[in-house]
Short mmCIF file of C-alpha atoms in Angstrom, two decimals:
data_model
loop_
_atom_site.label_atom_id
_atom_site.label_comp_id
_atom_site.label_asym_id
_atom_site.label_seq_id
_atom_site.Cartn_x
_atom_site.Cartn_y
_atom_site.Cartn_z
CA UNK A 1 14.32 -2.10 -8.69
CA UNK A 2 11.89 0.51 -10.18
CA UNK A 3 14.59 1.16 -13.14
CA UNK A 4 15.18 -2.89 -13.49
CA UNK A 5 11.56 -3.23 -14.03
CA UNK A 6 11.82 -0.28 -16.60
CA UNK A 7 14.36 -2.02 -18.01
CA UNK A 8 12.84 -4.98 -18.70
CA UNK A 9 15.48 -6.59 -16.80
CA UNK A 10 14.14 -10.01 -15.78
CA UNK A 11 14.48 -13.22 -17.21
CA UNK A 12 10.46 -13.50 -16.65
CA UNK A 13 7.96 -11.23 -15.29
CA UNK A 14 4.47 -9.99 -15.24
CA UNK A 15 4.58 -6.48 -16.25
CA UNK A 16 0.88 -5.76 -17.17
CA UNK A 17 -2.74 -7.44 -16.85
CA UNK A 18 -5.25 -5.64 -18.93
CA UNK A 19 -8.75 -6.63 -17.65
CA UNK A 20 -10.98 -6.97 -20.49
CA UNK A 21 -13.76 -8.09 -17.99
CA UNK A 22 -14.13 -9.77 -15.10
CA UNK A 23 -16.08 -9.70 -12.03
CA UNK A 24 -16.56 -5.92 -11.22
CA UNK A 25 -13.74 -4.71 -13.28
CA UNK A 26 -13.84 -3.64 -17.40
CA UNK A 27 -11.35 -2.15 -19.47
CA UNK A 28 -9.00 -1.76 -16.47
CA UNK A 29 -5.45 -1.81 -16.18
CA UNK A 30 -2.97 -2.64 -13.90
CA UNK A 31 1.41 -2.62 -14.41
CA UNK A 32 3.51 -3.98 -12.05
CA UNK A 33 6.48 -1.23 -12.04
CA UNK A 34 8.00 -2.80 -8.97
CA UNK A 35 8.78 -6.43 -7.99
CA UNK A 36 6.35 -6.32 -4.36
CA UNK A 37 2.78 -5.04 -5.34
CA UNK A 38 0.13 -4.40 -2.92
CA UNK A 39 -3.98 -4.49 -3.73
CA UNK A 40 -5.56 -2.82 -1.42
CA UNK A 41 -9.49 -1.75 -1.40
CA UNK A 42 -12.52 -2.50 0.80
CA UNK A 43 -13.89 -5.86 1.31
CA UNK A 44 -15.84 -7.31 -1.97
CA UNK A 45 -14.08 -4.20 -3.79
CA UNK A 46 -12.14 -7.30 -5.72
CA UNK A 47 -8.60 -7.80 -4.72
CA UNK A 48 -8.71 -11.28 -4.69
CA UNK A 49 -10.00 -11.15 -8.22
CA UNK A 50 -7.04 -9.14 -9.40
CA UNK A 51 -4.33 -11.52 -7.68
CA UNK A 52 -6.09 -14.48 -9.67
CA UNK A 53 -6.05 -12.63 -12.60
CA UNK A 54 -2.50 -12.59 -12.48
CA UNK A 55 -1.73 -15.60 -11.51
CA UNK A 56 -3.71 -17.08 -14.49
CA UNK A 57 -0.84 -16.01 -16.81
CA UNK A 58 1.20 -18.67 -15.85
CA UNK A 59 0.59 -22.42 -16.37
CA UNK A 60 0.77 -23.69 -12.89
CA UNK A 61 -2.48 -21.59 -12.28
CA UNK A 62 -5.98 -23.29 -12.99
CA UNK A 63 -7.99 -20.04 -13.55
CA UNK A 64 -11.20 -22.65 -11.52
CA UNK A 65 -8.43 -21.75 -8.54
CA UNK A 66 -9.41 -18.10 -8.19
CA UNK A 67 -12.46 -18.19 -10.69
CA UNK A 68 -14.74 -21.22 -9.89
CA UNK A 69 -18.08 -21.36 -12.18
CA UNK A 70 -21.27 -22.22 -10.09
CA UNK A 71 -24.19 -24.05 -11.92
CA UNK A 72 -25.85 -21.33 -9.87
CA UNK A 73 -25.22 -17.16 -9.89
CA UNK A 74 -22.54 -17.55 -12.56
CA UNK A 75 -24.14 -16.71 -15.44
CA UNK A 76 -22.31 -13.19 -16.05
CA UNK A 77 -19.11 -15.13 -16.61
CA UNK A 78 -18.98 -15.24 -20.55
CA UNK A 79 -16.55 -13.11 -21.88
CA UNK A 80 -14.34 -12.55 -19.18
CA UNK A 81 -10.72 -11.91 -20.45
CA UNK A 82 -7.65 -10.67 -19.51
CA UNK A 83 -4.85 -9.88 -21.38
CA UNK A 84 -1.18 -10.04 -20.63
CA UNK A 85 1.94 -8.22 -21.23
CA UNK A 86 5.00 -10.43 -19.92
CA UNK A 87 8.75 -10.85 -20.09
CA UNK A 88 10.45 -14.06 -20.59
CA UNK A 89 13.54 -13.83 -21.72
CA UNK A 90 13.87 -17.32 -23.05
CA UNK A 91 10.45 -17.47 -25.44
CA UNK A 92 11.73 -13.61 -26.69
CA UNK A 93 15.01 -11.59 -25.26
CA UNK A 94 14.10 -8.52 -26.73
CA UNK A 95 10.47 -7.66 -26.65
CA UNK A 96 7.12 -8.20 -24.23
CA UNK A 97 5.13 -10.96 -25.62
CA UNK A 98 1.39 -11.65 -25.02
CA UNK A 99 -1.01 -13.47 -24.10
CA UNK A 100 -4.98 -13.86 -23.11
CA UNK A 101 -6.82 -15.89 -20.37
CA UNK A 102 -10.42 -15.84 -21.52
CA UNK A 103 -13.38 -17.38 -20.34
CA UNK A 104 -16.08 -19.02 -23.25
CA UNK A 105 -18.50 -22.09 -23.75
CA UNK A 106 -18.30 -22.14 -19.94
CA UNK A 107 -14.72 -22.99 -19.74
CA UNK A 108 -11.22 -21.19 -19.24
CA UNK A 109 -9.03 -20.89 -22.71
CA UNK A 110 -5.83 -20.00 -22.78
CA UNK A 111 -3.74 -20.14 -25.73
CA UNK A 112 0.04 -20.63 -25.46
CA UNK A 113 0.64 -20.42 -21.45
CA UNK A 114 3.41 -19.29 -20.49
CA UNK A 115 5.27 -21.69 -17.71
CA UNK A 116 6.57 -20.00 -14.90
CA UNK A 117 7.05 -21.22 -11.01
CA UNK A 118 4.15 -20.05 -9.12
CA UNK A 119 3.81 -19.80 -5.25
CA UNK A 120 -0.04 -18.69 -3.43
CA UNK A 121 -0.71 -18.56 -0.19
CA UNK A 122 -4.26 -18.34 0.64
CA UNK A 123 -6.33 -17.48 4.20
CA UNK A 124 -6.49 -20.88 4.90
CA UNK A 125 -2.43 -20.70 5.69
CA UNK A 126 -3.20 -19.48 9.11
CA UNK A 127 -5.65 -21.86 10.34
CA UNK A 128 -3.85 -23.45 13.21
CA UNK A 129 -2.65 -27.16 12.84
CA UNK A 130 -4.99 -28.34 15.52
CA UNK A 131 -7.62 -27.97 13.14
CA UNK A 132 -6.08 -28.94 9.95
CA UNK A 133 -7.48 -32.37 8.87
CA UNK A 134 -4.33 -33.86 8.27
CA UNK A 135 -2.44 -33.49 10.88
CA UNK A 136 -4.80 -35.68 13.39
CA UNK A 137 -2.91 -38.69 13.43
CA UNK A 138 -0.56 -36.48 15.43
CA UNK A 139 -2.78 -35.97 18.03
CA UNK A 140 -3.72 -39.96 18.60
CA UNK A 141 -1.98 -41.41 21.21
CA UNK A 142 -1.22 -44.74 19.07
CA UNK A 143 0.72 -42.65 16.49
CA UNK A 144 4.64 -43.63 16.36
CA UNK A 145 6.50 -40.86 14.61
CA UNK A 146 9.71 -42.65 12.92
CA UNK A 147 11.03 -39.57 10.92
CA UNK A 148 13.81 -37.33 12.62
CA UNK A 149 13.62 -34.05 13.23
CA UNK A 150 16.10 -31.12 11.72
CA UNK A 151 17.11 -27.94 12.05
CA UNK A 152 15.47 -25.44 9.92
CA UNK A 153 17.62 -24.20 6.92
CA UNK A 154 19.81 -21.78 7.87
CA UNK A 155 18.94 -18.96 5.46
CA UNK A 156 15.32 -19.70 6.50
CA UNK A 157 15.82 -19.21 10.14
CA UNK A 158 17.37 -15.95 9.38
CA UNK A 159 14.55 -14.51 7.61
CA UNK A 160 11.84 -16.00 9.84
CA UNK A 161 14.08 -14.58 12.82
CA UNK A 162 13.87 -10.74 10.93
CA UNK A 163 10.13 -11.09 10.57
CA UNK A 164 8.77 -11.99 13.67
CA UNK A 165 11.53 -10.64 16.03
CA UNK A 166 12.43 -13.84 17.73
CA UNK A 167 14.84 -16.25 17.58
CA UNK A 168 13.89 -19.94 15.92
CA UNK A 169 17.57 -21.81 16.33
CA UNK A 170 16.42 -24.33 18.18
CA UNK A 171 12.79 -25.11 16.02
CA UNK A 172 13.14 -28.50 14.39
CA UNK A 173 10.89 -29.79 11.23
CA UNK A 174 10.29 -33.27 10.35
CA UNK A 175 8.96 -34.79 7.47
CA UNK A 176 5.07 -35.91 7.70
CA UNK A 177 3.03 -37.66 5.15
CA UNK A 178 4.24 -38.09 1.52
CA UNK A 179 4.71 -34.40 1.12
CA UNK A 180 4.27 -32.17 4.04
CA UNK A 181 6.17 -31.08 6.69
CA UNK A 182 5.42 -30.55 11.11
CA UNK A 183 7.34 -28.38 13.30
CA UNK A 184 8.65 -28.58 16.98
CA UNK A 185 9.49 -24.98 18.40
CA UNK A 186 11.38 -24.56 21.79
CA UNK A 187 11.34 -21.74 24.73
CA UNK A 188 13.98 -22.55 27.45
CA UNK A 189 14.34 -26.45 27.85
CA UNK A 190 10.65 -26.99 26.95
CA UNK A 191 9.97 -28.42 23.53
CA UNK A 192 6.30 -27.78 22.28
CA UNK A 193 4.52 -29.12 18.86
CA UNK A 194 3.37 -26.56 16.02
CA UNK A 195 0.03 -27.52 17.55
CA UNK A 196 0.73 -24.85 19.96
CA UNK A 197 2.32 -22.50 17.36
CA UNK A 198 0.73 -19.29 16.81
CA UNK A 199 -0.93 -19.24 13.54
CA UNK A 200 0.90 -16.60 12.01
CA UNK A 201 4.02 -17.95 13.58
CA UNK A 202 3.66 -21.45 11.95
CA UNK A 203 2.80 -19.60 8.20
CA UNK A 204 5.33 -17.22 8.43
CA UNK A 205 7.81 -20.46 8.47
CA UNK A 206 6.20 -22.33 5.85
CA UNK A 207 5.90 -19.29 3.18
CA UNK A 208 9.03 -18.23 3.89
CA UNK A 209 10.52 -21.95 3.57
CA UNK A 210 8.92 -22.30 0.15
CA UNK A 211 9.88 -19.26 -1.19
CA UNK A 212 13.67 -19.63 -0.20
CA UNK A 213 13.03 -23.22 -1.98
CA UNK A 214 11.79 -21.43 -5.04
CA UNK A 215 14.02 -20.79 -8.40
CA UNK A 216 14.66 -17.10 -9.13
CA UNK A 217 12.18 -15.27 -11.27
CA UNK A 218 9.26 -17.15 -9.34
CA UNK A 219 5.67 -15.61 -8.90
CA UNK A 220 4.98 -15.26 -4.85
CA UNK A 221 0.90 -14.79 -4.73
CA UNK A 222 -0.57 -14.08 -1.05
CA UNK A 223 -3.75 -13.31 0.13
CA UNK A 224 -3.83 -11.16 3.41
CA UNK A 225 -0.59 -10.51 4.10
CA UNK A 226 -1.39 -9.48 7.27
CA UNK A 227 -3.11 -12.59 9.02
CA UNK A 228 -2.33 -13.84 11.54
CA UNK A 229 0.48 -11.56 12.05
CA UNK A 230 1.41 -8.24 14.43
CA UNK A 231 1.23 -4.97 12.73
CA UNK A 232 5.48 -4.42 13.15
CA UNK A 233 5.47 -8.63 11.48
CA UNK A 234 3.56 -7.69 8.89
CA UNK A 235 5.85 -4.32 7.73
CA UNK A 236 8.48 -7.08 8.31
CA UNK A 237 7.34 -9.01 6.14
CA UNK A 238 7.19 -6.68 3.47
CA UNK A 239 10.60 -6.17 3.76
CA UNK A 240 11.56 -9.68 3.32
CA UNK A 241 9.85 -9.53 0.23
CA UNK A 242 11.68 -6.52 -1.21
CA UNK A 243 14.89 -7.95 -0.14
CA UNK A 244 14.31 -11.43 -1.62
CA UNK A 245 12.69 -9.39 -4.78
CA UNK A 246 16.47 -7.99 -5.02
CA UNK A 247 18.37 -10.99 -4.49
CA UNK A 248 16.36 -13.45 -6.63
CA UNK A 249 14.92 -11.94 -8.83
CA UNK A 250 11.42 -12.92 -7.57
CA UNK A 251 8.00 -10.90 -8.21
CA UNK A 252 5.22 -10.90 -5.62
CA UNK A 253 1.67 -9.46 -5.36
CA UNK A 254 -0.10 -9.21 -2.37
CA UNK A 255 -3.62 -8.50 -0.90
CA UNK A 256 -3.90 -6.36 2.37
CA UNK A 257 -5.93 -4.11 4.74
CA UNK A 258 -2.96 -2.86 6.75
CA UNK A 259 -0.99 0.53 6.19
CA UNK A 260 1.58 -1.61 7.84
CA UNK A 261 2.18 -3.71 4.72
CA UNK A 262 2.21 -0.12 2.37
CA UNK A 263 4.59 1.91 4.47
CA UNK A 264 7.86 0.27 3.29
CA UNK A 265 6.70 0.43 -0.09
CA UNK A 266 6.86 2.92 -2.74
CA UNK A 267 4.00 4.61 -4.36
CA UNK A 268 4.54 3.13 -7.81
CA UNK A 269 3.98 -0.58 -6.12
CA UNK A 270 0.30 0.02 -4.82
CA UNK A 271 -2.75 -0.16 -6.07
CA UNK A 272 -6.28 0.28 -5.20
CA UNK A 273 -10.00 -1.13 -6.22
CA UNK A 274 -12.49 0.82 -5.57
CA UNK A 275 -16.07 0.89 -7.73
CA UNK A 276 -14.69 -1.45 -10.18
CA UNK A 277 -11.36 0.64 -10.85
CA UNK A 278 -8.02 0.83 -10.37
CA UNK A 279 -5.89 3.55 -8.60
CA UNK A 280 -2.03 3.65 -8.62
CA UNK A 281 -0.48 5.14 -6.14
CA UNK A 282 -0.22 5.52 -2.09
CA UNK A 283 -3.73 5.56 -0.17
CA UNK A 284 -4.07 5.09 3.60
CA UNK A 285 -6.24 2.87 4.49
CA UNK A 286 -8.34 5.54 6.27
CA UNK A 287 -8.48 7.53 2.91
CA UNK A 288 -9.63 4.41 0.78
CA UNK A 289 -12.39 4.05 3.16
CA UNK A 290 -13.26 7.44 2.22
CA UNK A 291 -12.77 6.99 -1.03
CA UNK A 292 -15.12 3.84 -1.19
CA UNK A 293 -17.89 6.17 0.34
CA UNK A 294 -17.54 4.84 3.88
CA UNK A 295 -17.18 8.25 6.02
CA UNK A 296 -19.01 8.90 9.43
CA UNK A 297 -18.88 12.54 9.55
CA UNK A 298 -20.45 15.21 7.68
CA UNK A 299 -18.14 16.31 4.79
CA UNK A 300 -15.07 14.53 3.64
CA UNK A 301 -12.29 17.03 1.85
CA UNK A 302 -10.44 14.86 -0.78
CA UNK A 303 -6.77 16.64 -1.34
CA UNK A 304 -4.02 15.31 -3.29
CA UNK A 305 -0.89 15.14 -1.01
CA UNK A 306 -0.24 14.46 2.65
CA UNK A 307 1.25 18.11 2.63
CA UNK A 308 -1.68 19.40 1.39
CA UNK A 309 -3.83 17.35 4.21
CA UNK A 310 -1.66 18.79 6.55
CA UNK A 311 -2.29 22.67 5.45
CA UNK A 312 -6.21 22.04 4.67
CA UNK A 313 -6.46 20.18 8.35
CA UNK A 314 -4.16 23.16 9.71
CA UNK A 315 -6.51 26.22 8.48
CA UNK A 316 -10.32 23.90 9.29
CA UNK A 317 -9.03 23.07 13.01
CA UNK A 318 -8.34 27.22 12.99
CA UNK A 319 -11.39 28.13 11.68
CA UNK A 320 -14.30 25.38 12.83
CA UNK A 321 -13.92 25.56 16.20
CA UNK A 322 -16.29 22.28 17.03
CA UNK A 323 -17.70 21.60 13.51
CA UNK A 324 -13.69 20.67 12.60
CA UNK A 325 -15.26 17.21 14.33
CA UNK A 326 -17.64 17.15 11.76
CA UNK A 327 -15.36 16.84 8.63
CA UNK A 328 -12.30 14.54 7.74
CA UNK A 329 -9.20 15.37 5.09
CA UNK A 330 -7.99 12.24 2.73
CA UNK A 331 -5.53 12.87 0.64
CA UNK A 332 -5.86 10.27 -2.58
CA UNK A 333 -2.65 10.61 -3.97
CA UNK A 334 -3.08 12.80 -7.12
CA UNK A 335 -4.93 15.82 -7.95
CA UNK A 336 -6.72 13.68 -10.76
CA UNK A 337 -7.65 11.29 -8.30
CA UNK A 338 -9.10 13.70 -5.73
CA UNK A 339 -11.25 15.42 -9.00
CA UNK A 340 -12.36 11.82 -9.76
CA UNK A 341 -13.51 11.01 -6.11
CA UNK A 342 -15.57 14.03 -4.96
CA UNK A 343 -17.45 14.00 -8.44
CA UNK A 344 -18.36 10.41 -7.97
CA UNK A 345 -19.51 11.12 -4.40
CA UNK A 346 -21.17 14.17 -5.37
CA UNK A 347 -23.14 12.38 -8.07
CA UNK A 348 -24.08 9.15 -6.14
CA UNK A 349 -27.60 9.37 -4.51
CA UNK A 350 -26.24 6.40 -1.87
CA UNK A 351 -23.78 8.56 -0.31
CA UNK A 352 -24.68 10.45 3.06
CA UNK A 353 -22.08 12.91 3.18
CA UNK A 354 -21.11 15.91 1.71
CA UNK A 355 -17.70 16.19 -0.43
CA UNK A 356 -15.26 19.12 -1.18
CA UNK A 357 -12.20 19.26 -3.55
CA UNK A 358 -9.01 21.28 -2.74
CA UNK A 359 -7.02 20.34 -5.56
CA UNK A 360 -3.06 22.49 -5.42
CA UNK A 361 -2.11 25.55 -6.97
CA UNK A 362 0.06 24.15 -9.67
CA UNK A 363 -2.42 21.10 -10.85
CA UNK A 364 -3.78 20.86 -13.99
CA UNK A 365 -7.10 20.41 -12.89
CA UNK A 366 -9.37 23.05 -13.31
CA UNK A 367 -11.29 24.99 -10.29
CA UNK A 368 -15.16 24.61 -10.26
CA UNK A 369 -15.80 26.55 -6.96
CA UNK A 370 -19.50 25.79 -7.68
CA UNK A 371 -18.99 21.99 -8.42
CA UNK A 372 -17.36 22.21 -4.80
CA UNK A 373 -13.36 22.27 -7.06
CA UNK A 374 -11.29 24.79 -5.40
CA UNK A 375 -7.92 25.71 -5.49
CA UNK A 376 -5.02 25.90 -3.09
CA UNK A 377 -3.18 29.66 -3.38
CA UNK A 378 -0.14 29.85 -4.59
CA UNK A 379 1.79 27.27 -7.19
CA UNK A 380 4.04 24.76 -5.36
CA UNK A 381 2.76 24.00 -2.21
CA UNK A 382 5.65 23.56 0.10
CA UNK A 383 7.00 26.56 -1.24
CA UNK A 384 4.47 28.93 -1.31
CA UNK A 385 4.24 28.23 2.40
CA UNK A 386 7.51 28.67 2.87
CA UNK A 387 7.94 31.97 0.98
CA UNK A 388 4.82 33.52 2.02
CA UNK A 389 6.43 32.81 6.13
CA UNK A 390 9.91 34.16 4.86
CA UNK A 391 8.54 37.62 3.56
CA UNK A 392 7.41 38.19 6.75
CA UNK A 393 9.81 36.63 9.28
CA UNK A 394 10.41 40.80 10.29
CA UNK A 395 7.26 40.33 12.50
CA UNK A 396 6.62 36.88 13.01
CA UNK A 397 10.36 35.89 13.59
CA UNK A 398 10.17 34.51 17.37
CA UNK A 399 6.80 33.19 17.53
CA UNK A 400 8.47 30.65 14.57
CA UNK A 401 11.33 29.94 16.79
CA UNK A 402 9.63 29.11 19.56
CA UNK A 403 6.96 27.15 17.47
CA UNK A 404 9.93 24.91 15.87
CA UNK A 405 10.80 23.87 20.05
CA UNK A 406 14.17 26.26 19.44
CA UNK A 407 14.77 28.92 22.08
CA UNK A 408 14.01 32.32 21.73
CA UNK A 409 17.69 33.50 21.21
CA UNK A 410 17.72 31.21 18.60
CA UNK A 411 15.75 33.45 16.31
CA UNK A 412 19.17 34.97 14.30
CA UNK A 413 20.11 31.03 13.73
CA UNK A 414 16.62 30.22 12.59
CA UNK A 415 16.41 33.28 10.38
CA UNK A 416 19.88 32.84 8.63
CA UNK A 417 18.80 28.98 8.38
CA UNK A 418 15.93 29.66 6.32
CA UNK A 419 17.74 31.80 4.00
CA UNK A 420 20.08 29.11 3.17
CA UNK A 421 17.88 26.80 2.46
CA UNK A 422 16.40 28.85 0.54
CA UNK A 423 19.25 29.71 -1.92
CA UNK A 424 20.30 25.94 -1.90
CA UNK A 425 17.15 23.50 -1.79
CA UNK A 426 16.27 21.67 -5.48
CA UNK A 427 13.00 19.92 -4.08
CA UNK A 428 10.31 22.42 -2.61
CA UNK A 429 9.43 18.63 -1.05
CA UNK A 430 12.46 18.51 1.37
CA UNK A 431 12.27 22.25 2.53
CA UNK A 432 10.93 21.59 6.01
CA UNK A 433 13.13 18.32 6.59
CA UNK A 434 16.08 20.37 5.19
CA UNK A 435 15.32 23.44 7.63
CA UNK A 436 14.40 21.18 10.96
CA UNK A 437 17.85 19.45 10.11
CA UNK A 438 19.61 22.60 10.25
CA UNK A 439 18.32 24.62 13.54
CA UNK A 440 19.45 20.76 15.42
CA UNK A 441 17.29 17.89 14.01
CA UNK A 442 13.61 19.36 14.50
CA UNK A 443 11.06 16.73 13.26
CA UNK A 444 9.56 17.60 9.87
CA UNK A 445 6.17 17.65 10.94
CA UNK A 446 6.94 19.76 13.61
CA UNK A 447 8.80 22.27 11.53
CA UNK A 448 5.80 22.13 8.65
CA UNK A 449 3.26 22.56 11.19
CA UNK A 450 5.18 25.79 13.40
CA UNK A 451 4.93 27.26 9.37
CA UNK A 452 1.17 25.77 8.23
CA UNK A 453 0.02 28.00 11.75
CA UNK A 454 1.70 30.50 11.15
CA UNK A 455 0.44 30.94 7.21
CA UNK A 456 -2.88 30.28 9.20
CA UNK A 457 -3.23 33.61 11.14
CA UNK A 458 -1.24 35.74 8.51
CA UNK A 459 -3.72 34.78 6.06
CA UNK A 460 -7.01 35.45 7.28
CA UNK A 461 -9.27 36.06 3.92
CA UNK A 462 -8.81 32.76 1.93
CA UNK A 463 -9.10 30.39 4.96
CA UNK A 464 -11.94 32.53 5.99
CA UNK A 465 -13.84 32.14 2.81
CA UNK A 466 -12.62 28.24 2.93
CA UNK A 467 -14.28 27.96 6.54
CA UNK A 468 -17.58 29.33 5.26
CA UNK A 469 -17.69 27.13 2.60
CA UNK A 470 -17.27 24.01 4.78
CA UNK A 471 -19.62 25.25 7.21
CA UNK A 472 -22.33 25.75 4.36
CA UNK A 473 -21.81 22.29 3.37
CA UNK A 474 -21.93 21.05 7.36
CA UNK A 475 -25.10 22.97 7.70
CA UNK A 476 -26.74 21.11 4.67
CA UNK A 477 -25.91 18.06 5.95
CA UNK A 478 -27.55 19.22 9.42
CA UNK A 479 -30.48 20.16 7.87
#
């Protein structure tokens, strides 16, 4: 799907919002290189205004939806504008075309529109129908219901059935009002209103419903992803949307808080806002809290990889003894990115903490060991672990076996293992996954973490001299 949006390979879609201005964002830009996008950030950090930005391309979006103007505080609103990069395939088969969503003389303009079918779901989805105005009639006992009540569409019931884990075969739906619908679940022989639905239950239905209704090469918009919904629901979710992204050609952009939502995704389909910009690429919701300045220890490390994390956390939890409590490791998903964030934290007068940069030994970046920049031995990572642990497997041969849960005869198989990989891996990336593979299905992270130690306490001066430097930098805070 990553190649078909590279391809321009949809009869419409939204490939790229440039935000001119608007709310806390200017000159920032966002492109939707796969078909399910997450926005992720802290609360306030402006999500929300990002999803209604991109909904405003299309017609069916009133921009007063998402961007309301108050007689009162709204003032800052003239010259807001985004502009739009877009595929449709019937207004031009060959090239992007554009347009602008701008707001002046206190109104929205917007020259052109583009028509396109547009689904949202907002956070009101998951207020339970007990406490939806419309539905009271239900509840009076002088209401006669005269409307029969079906099955749910098959292909519906499926998905609903892969998302929340349970089966809905016997849930009925009936026709209510001039346009809305009510549903009757069952458990055993007992039949029970959506009244006593859960909430996510009953909007996990509904969403679902409307987007199996939709034509291909709709616009699914949803706010929250994860309301209402179990942490294993909401990855499930997700997946529904990836797999109806495939089969109808569908694009969908999505709010969230959850790591949940991210991990089935891949790094090209999330972004995050934070300060009024926008990051691509994968950020744990634990490192984006970081990154917004919200850290309760004393120093926060900002590293570029998880693999890096790993062999930063590995040599600090050596060295600190109990000030390792003291710090936390994010990694931000680029060494550009981790640059970025420690000089804005080391710069901002409002933040508490102290920050460090340990940026790889192949990035571009430069080192600034007294701007707190510092560099990683080695070139690439993986590998220079690797290597360094292979040159001296002579000495350190069975305390690896044993650390990678094989047994200590082993040590021959583990040795001639490692030389194969070696001679035949292509992506430094996959060498510890390759190697726990081949000595009988040892977990990567147990495998990277037997060699991280081990690189550890065979390499005593750097993590030495990285140790003092965090515990400098504890100290200050301390004092």
């Amino acid at each position: 799907m990553l190649d078909k949006v590279r391809g321009h390979d949809y009869g419409k879609y939204l490939f790229k919002a440039s935000i001119v201005r608007i709310r806390g964002f200017s000159g920032e830009d966002i492109t939707f290189d796969f078909p399910v996008t997450a926005l992720i950030g802290p609360n306030g950090s402006g999500k929300s205004a990002v999803l209604g930005a991109a909904g405003c391309a299309y017609k069916p979006v009133k921009p007063g939806t998402f961007f309301p103007k108050s007689a009162v505080g709204d003032e800052s609103m003239g010259g807001w504008r985004v502009e739009y990069d877009l595929i449709d395939k019937r207004l031009n088969p060959r090239q992007l075309i554009r347009r602008t969503s701008n707001f002046r003389q206190a109104k929205w303009v917007r020259g052109d529109v583009v028509d396109r079918e547009v689904l949202f779901f907002g956070i009101e989805r998951t207020v339970p129908a007990g406490e939806k105005t419309r539905y009271k009639a239900l509840a009076r006992s002088t209401y006669i219901h005269k409307l029969p009540l079906k099955q749910l569409n098959g292909e519906v019931a499926t998905q609903v059935e892969h998302v929340l884990g349970k089966s809905v075969a016997d849930y009925r739906v009936t026709q209510y009002g001039f346009d809305d619908t009510f549903f009757v679940g069952k458990t055993g022989h007992n039949n029970y209103s959506e009244f006593h639905f859960g909430a996510g239950e009953s909007s996990i239905i509904r969403m679902i419903t409307r987007i199996e209704q939709a034509p291909e090469n709709s616009l699914i918009l949803i706010e929250e992803i994860e309301n209402g919904l179990h942490p294993v629901a909401t990855r499930r979710m997700v997946e529904y949307l990836i797999e109806v992204a495939e089969r109808k050609s569908i694009q969908a952009i999505f709010t969230t808080h959850s790591d949940y939502a991210l991990s089935v995704l891949p790094d090209e389909a999330i972004w995050a806002c934070i300060d009024g910009r926008l990051r691509q690429g994968r950020l744990s919701v634990e490192a984006l809290r970081a990154v917004s300045g919200r850290v309760d220890k004393k120093l926060a490390i900002f590293v570029e990889d998880e693999f890096a994390k790993a062999w930063v956390d590995t040599i600090l939890r050596e060295k600190l003894a109990a000030d390792y409590d003291q710090i936390e490791v994010h990694a931000v998903h680029g060494d550009g990115n981790a640059v970025a964030t420690h000089r804005s934290h080391s710069t901002n007068p409002a933040v508490t903490f102290k920050s460090l940069c340990v940026i790889d030994g192949d990035s571009s970046q430069h080192e600034d060991k007294d701007a707190g920049i510092i560099r990683l031995p080695g070139t690439q990572p993986e590998l220079t672990v690797f290597e360094s642990i292979r040159g001296k497997l002579d000495e350190i041969l069975a305390v690896l076996t044993v650390s990678c849960q094989r047994a200590p005869e082993a040590q021959e198989s583990v040795r001639r293992s490692i030389e194969e990989i070696i001679r035949t891996n292509r992506d430094p990336h996959l060498l510890y996954n390759q190697l726990g593979i081949k000595i009988g299905f040892i977990s990567e992270p147990i495998v990277r973490g037997a060699f991280l130690t081990l690189w550890v306490r065979t390499n005593q001066e750097y993590c030495q001299e990285l140790a003092t430097r965090v515990q400098s930098l504890i100290k200050a805070v301390s004092n």
